[in-house]
Coordinates of C-alpha atoms and ligand atoms in Angstrom, one line a residue:
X1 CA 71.7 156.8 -177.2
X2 CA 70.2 159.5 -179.2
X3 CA 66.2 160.3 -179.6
X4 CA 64.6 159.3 -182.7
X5 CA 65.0 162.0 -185.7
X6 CA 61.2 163.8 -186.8
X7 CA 62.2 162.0 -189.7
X8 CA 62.2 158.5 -188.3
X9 CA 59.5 159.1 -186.4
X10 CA 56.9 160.4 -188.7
X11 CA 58.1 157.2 -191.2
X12 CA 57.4 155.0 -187.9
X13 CA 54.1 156.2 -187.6
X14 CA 53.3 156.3 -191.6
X15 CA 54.1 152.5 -191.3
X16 CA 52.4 151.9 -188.4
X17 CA 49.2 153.8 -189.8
X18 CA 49.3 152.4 -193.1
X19 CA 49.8 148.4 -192.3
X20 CA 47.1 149.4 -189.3
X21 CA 44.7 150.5 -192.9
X22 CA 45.4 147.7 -194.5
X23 CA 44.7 145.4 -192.3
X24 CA 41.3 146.6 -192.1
X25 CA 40.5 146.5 -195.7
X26 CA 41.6 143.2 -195.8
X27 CA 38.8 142.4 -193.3
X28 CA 36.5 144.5 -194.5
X29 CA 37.1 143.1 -198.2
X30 CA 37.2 139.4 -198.0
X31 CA 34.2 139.5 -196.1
X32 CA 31.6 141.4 -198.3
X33 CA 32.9 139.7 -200.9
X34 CA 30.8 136.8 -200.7
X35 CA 28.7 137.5 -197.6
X36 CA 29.0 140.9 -196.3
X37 CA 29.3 138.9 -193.2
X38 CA 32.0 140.5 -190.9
X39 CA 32.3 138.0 -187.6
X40 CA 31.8 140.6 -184.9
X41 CA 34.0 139.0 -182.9
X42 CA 37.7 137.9 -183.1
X43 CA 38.2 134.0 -183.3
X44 CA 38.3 132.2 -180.2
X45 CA 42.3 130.6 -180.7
X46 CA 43.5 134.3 -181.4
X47 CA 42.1 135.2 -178.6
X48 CA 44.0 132.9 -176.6
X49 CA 47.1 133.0 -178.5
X50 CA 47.2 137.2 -177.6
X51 CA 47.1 136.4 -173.9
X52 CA 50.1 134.0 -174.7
X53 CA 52.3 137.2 -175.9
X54 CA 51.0 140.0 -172.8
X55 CA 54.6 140.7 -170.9
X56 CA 54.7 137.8 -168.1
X57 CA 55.5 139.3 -164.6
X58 CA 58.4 136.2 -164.1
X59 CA 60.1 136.7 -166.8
X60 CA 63.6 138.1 -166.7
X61 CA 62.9 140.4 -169.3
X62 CA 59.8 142.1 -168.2
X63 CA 60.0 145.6 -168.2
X64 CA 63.1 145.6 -170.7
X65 CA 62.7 147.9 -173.5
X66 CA 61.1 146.6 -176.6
X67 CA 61.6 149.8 -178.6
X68 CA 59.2 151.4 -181.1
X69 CA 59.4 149.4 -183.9
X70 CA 59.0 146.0 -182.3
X71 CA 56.0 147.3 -180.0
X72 CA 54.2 148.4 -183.2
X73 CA 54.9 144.9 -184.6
X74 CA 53.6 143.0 -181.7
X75 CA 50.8 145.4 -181.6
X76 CA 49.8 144.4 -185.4
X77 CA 50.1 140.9 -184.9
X78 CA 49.2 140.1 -181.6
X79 CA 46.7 142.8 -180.5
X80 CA 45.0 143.6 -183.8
X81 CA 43.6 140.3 -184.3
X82 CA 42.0 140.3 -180.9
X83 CA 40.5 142.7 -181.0
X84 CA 36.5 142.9 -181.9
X85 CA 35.3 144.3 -184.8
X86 CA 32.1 145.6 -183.4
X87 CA 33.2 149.2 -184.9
X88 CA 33.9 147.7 -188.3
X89 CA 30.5 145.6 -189.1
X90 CA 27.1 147.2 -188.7
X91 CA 25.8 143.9 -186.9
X92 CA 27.2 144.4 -183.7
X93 CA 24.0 144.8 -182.2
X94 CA 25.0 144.2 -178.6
X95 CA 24.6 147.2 -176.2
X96 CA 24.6 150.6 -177.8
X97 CA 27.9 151.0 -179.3
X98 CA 28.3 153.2 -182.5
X99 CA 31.0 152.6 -184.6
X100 CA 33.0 155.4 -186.1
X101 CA 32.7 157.1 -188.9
X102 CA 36.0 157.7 -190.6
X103 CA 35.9 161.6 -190.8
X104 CA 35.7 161.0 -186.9
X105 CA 38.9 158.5 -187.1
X106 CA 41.0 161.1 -189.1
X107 CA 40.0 164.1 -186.3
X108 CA 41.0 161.5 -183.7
X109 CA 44.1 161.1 -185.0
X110 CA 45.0 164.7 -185.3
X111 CA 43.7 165.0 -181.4
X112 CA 46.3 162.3 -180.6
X113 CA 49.2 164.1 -183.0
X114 CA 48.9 167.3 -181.6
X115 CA 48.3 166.2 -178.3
X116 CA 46.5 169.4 -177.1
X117 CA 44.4 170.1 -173.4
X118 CA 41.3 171.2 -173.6
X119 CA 41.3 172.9 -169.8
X120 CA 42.0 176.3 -169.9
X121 CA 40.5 178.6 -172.1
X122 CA 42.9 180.8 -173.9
X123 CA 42.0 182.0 -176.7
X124 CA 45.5 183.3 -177.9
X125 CA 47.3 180.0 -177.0
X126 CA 45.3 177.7 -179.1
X127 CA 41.7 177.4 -181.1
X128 CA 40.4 174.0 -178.6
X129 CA 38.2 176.1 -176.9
X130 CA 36.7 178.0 -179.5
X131 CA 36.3 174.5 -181.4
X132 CA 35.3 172.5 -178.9
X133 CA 31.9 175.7 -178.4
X134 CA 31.7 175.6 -182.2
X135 CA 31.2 171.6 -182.0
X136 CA 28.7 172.2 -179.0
X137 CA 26.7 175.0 -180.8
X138 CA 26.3 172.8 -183.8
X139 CA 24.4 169.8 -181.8
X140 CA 22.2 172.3 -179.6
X141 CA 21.4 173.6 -183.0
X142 CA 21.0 169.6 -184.7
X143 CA 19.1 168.8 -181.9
X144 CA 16.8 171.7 -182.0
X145 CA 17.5 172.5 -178.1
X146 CA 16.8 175.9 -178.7
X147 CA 19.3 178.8 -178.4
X148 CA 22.8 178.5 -177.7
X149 CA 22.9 180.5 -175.1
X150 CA 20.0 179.0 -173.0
X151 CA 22.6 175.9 -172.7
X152 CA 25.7 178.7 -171.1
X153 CA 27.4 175.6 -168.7
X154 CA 28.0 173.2 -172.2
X155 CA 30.6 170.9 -172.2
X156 CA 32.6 167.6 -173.3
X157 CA 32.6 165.1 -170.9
X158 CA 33.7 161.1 -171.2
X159 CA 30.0 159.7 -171.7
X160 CA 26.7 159.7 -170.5
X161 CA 27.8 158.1 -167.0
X162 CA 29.9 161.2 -166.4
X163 CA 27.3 163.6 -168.1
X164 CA 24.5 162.1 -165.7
X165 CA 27.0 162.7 -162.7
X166 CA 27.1 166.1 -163.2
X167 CA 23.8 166.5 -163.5
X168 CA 22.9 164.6 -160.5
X169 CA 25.5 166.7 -158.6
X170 CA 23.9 170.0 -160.6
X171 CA 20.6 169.0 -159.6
X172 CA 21.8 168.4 -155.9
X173 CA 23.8 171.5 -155.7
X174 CA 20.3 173.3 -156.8
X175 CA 17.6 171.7 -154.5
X176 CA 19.6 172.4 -151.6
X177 CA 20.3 175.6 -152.9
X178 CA 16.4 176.4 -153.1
X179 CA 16.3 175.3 -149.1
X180 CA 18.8 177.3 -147.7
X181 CA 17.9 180.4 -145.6
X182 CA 18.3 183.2 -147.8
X183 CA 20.7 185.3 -145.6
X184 CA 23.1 182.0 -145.6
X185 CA 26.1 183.2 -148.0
X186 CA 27.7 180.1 -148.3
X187 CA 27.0 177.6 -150.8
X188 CA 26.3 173.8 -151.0
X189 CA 30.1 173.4 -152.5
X190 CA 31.7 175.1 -149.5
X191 CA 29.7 173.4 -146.9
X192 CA 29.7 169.6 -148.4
X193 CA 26.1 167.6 -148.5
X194 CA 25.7 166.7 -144.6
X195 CA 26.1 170.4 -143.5
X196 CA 23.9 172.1 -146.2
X197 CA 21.1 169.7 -146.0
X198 CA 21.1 170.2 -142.1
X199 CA 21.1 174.0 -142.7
X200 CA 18.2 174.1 -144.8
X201 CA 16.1 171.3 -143.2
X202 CA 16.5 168.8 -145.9
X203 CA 16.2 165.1 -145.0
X204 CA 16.4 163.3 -147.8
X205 CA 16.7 164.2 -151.8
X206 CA 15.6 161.5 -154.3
X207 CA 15.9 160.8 -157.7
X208 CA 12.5 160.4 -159.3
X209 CA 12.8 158.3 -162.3
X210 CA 11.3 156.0 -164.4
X211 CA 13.1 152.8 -166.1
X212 CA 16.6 154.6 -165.1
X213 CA 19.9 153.6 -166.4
X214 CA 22.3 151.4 -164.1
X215 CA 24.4 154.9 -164.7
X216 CA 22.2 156.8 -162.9
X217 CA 22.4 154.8 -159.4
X218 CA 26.2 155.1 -160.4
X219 CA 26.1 158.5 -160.3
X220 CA 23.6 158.7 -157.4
X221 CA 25.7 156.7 -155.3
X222 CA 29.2 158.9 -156.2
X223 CA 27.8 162.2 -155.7
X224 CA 26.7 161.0 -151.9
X225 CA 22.5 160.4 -153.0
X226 CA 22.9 156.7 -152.7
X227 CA 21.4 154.1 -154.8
X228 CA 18.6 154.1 -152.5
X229 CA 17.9 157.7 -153.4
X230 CA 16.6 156.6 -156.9
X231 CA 13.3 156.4 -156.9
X232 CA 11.2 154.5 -159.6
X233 CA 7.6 156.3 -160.2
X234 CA 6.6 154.4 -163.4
X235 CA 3.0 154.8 -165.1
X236 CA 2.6 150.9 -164.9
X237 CA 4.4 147.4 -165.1
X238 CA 3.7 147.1 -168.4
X239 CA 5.3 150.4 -169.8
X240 CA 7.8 151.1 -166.7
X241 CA 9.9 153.5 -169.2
X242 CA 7.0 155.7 -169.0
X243 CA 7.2 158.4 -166.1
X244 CA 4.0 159.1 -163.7
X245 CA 3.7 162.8 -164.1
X246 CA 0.7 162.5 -161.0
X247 CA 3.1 160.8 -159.0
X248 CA 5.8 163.0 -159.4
X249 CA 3.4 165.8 -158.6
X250 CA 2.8 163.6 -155.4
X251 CA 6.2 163.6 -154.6
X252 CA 7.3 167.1 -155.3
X253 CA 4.1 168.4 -152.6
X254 CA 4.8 165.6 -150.0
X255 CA 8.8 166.8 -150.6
X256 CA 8.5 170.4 -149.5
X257 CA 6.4 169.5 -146.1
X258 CA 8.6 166.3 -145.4
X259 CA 12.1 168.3 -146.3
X260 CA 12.4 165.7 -148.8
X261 CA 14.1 167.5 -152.2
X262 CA 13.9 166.3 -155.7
X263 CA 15.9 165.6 -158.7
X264 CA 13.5 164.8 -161.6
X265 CA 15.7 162.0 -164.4
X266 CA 13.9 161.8 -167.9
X267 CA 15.0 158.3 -169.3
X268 CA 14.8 159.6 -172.7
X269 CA 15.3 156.8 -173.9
X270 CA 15.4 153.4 -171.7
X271 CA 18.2 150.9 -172.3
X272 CA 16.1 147.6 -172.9
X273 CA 13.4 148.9 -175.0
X274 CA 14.6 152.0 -176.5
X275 CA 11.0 153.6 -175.4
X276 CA 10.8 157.1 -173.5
X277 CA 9.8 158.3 -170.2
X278 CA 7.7 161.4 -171.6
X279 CA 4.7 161.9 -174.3
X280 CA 4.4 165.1 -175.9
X281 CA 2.5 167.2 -173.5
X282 CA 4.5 165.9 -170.5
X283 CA 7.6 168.3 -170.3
X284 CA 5.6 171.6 -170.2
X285 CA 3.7 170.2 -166.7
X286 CA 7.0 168.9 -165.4
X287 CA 9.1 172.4 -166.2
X288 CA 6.0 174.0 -164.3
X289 CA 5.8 171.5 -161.3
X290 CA 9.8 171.6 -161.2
X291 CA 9.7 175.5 -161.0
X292 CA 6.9 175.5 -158.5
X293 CA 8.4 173.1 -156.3
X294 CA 12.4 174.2 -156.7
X295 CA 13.1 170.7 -158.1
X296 CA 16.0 170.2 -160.7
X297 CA 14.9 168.5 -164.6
X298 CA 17.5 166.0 -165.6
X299 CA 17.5 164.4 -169.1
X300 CA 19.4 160.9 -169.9
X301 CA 19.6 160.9 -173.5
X302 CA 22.8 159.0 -174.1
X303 CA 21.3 158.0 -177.4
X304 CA 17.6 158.5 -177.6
X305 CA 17.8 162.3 -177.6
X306 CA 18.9 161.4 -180.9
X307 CA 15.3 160.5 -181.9
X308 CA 14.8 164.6 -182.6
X309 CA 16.6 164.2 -185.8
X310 CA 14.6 162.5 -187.7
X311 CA 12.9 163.6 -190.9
X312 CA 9.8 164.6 -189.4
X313 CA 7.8 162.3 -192.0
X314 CA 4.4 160.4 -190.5
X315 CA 6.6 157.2 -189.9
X316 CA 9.3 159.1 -186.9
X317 CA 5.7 161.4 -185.3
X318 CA 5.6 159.5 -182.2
X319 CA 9.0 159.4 -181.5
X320 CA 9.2 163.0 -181.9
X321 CA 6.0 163.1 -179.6
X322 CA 8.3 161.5 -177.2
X323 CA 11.7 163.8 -177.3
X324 CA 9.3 166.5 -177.3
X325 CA 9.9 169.3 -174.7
X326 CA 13.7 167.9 -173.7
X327 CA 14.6 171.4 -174.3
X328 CA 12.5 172.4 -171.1
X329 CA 15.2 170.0 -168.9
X330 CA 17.7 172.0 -166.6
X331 CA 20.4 169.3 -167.8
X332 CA 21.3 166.7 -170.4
X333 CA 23.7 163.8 -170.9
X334 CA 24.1 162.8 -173.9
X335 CA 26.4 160.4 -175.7
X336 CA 28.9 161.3 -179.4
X337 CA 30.5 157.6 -179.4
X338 CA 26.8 155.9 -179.3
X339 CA 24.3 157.2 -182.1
X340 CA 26.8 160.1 -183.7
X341 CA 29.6 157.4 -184.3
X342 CA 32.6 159.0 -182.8
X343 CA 35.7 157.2 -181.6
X344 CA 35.3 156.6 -177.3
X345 CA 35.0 158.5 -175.0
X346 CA 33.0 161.4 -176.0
X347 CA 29.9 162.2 -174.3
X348 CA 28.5 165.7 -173.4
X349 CA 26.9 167.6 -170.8
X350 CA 24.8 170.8 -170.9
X351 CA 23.7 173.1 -168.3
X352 CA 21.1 175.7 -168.4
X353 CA 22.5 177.0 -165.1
X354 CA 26.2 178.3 -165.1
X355 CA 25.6 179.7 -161.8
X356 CA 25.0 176.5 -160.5
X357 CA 27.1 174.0 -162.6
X358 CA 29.9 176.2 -161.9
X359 CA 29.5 176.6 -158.3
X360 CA 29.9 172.4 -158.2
X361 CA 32.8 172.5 -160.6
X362 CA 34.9 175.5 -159.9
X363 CA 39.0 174.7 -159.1
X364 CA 38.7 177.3 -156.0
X365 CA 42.1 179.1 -155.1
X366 CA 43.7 178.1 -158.3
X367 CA 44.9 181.3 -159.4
X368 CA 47.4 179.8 -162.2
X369 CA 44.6 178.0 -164.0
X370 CA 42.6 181.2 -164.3
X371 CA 42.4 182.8 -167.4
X372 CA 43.8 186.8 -167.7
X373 CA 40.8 188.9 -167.6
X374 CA 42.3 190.1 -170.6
X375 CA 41.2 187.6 -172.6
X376 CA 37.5 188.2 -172.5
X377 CA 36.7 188.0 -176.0
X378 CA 36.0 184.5 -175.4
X379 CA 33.6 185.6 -171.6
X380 CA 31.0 183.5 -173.3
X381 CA 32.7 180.2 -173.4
X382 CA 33.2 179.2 -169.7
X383 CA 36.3 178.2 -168.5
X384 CA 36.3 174.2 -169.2
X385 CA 37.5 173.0 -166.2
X386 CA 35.2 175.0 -164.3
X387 CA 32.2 173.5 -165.5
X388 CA 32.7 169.8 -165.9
X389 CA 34.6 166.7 -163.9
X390 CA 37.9 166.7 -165.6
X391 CA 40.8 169.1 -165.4
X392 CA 43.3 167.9 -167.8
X393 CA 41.8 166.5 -170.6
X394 CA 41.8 165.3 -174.3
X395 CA 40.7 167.6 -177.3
X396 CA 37.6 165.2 -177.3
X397 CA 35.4 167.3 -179.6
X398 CA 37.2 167.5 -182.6
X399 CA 35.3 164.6 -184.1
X400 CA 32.4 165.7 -182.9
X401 CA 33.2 168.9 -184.7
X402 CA 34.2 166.5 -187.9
X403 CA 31.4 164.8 -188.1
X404 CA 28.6 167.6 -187.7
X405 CA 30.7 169.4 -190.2
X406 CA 30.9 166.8 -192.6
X407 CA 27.7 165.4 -192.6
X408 CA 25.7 168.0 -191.4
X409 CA 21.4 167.8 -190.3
X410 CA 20.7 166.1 -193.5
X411 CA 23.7 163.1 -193.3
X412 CA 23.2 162.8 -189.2
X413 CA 19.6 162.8 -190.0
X414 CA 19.1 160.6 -192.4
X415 CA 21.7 158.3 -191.3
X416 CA 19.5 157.9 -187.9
X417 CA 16.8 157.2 -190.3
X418 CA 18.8 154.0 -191.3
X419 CA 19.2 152.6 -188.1
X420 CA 15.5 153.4 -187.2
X421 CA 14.4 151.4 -190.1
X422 CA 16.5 148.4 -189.9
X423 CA 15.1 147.7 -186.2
X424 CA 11.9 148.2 -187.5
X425 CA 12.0 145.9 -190.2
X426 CA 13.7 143.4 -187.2
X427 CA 10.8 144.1 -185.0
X428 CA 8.3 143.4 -187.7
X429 CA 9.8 139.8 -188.5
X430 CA 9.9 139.5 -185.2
X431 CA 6.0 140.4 -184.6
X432 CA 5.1 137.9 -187.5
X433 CA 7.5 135.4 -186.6
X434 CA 5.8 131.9 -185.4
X435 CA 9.6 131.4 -183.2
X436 CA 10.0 134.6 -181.3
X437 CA 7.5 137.2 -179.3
X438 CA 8.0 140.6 -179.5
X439 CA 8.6 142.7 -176.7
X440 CA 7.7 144.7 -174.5
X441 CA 4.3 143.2 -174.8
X442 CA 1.3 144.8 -173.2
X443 CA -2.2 145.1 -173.5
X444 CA -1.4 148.5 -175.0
X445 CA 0.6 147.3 -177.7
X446 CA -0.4 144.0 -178.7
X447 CA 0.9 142.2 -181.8
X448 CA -1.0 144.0 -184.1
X449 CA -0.8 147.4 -183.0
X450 CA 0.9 149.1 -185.5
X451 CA 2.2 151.5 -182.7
X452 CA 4.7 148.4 -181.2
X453 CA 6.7 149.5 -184.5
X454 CA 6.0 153.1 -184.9
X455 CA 7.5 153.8 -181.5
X456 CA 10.8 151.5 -181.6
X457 CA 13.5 153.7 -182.2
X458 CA 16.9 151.6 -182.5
X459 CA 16.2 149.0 -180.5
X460 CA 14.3 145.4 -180.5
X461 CA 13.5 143.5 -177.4
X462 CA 12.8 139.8 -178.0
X463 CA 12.3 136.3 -176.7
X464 CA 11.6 133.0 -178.2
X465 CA 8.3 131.9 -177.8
X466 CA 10.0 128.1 -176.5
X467 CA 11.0 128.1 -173.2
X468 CA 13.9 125.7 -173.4
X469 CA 15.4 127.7 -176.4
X470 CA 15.0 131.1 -174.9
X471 CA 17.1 130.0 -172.2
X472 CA 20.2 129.8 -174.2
X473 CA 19.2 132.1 -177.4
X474 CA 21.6 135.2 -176.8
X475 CA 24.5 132.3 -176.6
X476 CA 22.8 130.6 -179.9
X477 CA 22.9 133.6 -181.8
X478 CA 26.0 135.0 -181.2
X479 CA 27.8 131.2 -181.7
X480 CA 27.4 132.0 -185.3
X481 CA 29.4 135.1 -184.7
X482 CA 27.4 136.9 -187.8
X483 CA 26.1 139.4 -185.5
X484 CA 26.6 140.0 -182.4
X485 CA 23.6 140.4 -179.8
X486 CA 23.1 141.4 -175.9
X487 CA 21.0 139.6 -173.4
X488 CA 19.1 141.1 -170.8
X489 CA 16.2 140.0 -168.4
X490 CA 12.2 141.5 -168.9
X491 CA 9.8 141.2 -166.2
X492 CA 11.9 138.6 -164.7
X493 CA 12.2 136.4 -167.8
X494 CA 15.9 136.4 -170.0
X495 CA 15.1 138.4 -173.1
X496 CA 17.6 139.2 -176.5
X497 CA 18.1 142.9 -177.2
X498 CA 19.5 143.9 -180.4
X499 CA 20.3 147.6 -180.8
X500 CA 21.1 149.2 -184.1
X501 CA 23.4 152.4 -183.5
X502 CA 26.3 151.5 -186.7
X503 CA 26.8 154.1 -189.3
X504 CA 27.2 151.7 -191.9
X505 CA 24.3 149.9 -191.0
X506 CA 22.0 148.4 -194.7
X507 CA 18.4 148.7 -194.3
X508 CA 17.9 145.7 -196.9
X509 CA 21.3 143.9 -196.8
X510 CA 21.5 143.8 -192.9
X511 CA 17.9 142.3 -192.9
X512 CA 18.6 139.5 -194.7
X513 CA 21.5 138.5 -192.1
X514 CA 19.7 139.1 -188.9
X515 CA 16.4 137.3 -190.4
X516 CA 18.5 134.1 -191.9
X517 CA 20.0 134.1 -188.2
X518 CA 16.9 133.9 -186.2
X519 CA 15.4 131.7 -188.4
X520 CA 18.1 128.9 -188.7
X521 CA 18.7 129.5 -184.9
X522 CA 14.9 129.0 -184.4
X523 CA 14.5 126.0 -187.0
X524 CA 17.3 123.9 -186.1
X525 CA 16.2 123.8 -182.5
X526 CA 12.5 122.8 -183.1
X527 CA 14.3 120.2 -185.5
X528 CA 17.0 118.4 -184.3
Ligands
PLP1 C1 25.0 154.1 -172.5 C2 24.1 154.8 -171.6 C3 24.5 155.5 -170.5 C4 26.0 155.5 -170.1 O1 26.8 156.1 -171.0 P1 28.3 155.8 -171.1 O2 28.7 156.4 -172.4 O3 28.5 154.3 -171.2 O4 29.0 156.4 -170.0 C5 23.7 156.2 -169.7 N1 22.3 156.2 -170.0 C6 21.8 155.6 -171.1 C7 20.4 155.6 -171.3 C8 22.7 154.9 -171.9 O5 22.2 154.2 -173.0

């Protein structure tokens, strides 16, 4: 049997492409026609009827070849139909998801086509590594995190969750680092956790957070910490996002007489609320406690370091207030498939400290992967594989690169903007509604503050103000299946979240959905 011709195979993949297209416009179109309601999610009986068609272990036939052209077939009509369309309609509000912008789409494609590894740096064997700086320079510059070269270690990495595990295993590499006796040549790397900590009388290192993300004990836990190690020093109950710069300072002094080290997390910004750890005095005093002390500044910003591009008009000042000073951090995760609406997985990582970051993530005696030291035109961009958790891996910036070129500050900025306005307008029916209370409620920020608004970013925290309903509200609201909402539990009670992160989100149109859904959930429970 002969291989496919170039011909054939480009026509299989035109097809496939094009019946993919229209499929999607098909959605798309009978939908806004008369609603603009996509369902966010597929239809229960398609649902079931996919799992019908998966390859059954007993049959006689598993594992025989389907060939190309019947795969893409079942794909099409068995997969496609079950599969959500959270990327497609702006009112998947569950999570933080993103959709994808189709610039990003088309780049995503050509990532696939050419099929390219983004590992090695060379610069006369293909342009990914150049690219993929080009992309990073462009969103240290968007996010005004200074000068491109104070961010050396800068990388692709899967997502925030990988991001924040290399900065947890930066920040650990570093603090034990500090600690070791200064004739000791060899390095945390070489000697592993146990050994290094013993050699430079270190008992314990702890992760002082506030509000952190599930991610972050993740990562604590797979670089050796252990949950345990994550330590929450919030200002108060009532705002636990915020951090408590005096009781870090506590910390950091008790540390260095206990050989106890620190890895300082900035939840920037916090998963249920959308609110940030910092105000905008508080990252000078923590870069000058952090240096005094030898302890590492981490930044999770999977989406809320997005916050610095906003127009900086009187409605966005206190969240830039609160994303101000990230650039003082000795690391940040952030995320491309959340608020800059790339296709998954795309996150990032940067490192002020190559030293460090490539100390942890060096391939040691691995002469073959090494680039010839003839090749040093490129000496500033570090060696990919060197300086994050992946060897092998996908061209994951070009649409990154695609959509920062294409849209630019202005487009990235003001699309932001949008979904910063929607939530607000969701919070403030919200506020006013007699059905649901607004949350996080404190005494700080009651009902009428005009601050509960100015500082939501993309997300709303809610509950019904009747007990009964509130119990099955997420389940209410998404039984419509007109958008799409998480739950999630605040101070101990169940709570809605709806988080706006959708480039094709309407500031008016989308409104009117979300309010005609909270209100007929609302009213046709209090009147049966
Ligand atoms: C989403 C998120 C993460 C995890 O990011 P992934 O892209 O899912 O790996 C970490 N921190 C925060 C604050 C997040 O919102």
């Amino acid at each position: 049997m002969s291989l496919p011709t170039d011909e054939e195979n480009s026509a299989l993949l035109l097809t496939s492409y094009q019946t993919l297209r229209q499929t999607l416009l098909t959605r798309l179109s009978s939908s806004s026609s008369s609603s603009h309601i996509i369902p966010p999610l597929p239809p229960p009986p398609s649902l079931s009827q996919t799992l019908t068609t998966l390859p059954d272990p007993t049959s006689p036939t598993y594992l025989h070849p389907l060939g190309p052209s019947a795969t893409l077939a079942h794909l099409h009509t068995s997969i496609l139909p079950s599969l959500s369309n959270q990327s497609l309609t702006p009112l998947y509000l569950a999570f933080v998801t993103g959709g994808s912008l189709p610039v990003a789409e088309a780049a995503d494609n050509l990532v696939s086509a050419l099929d390219n590894s983004a590992q090695v740096h060379l610069p006369y064997h293909s342009a990914t590594g150049f690219v993929e700086d080009s992309a990073l320079r462009m969103l240290i510059t968007l996010l005004a995190l200074g000068e491109h070269k104070n961010w050396p270690a800068r990388t692709f990495t899967t997502g925030a969750t990988a991001s924040n595990i290399l900065g947890l295993a930066c920040g650990r590499e570093f603090v034990i680092s500090h600690r070791l006796p200064q004739n000791d040549k060899k390095t945390v790397a070489e000697m592993g956790l146990l050994e290094a900590c013993r050699v430079a009388g270190i008992k314990k290192i702890q992760v002082l957070t506030s509000a952190g993300h599930s991610s972050l004990s993740k990562a604590a836990s797979i670089v050796g910490l252990g949950y345990s190690s994550v330590k929450e020093v919030r200002v108060s109950e009532e705002e636990p996002w915020r951090l408590d710069l005096d009781a870090v300072e506590r910390e950091l002094e008790r540390g260095e007489e206990d050989g106890v080290a620190s890895i300082v997390v900035i939840s920037a910004g916090e998963v249920n609320t959308g609110r940030f750890a910092t105000g905008v005095l508080d990252m000078p005093k923590l870069r000058s406690l952090a240096d005094r002390h030898g302890a590492w500044i981490h930044v999770d910003g999977a989406f809320g370091i997005f916050a610095r591009v906003l127009p900086k008009t009187d409605d966005f000042l206190d969240l830039h207030a609160h994303v101000a000073g990230l650039e003082l951090a000795d690391s940040i995760a952030l995320d491309a498939h959340k608020i800059l609406n790339v296709p998954y997985d795309a996150g990032v990582f940067l490192s002020r400290n190559a030293a460090i970051t490539t100390q942890v993530c060096q391939n040691p005696n691995a002469a073959y992967l090494t680039p010839p030291s003839t090749t040093t035109t490129s000496s500033e961009i570090l060696p990919p594989l060197n300086i994050g958790l992946e060897n092998s891996r996908r061209f994951r910036a070009l649409p990154v690169y695609a959509v920062l070129l294409s849209e630019g500050l202005p487009g990235i900025s003001s699309m932001v903007a949008r979904m910063v306005r929607l939530a607000r307008r969701i919070a403030s029916f919200i506020r006013d509604s007699p059905h649901y209370t607004l949350l996080p409620s404190s005494s700080s920020s009651s009902s009428s503050d005009p601050s509960a608004l100015t500082n939501t970013f993309i997300i709303v925290l809610f509950r019904a103000r009747n007990e009964i309903l509130n119990e099955t509200l997420v389940d209410k609201i998404n039984a419509l299946n007109k958008i799409f909402i998480s739950g999630t539990v605040w101070r101990d009670q169940k709570a809605a979240r709806i988080a706006v992160s959708n480039w094709r989100c309407d500031v008016d149109r989308d409104f009117e959905i979300v309010k005609d859904v909270l209100r007929d959930v609302a009213e046709s429970f209090s009147s049966p």
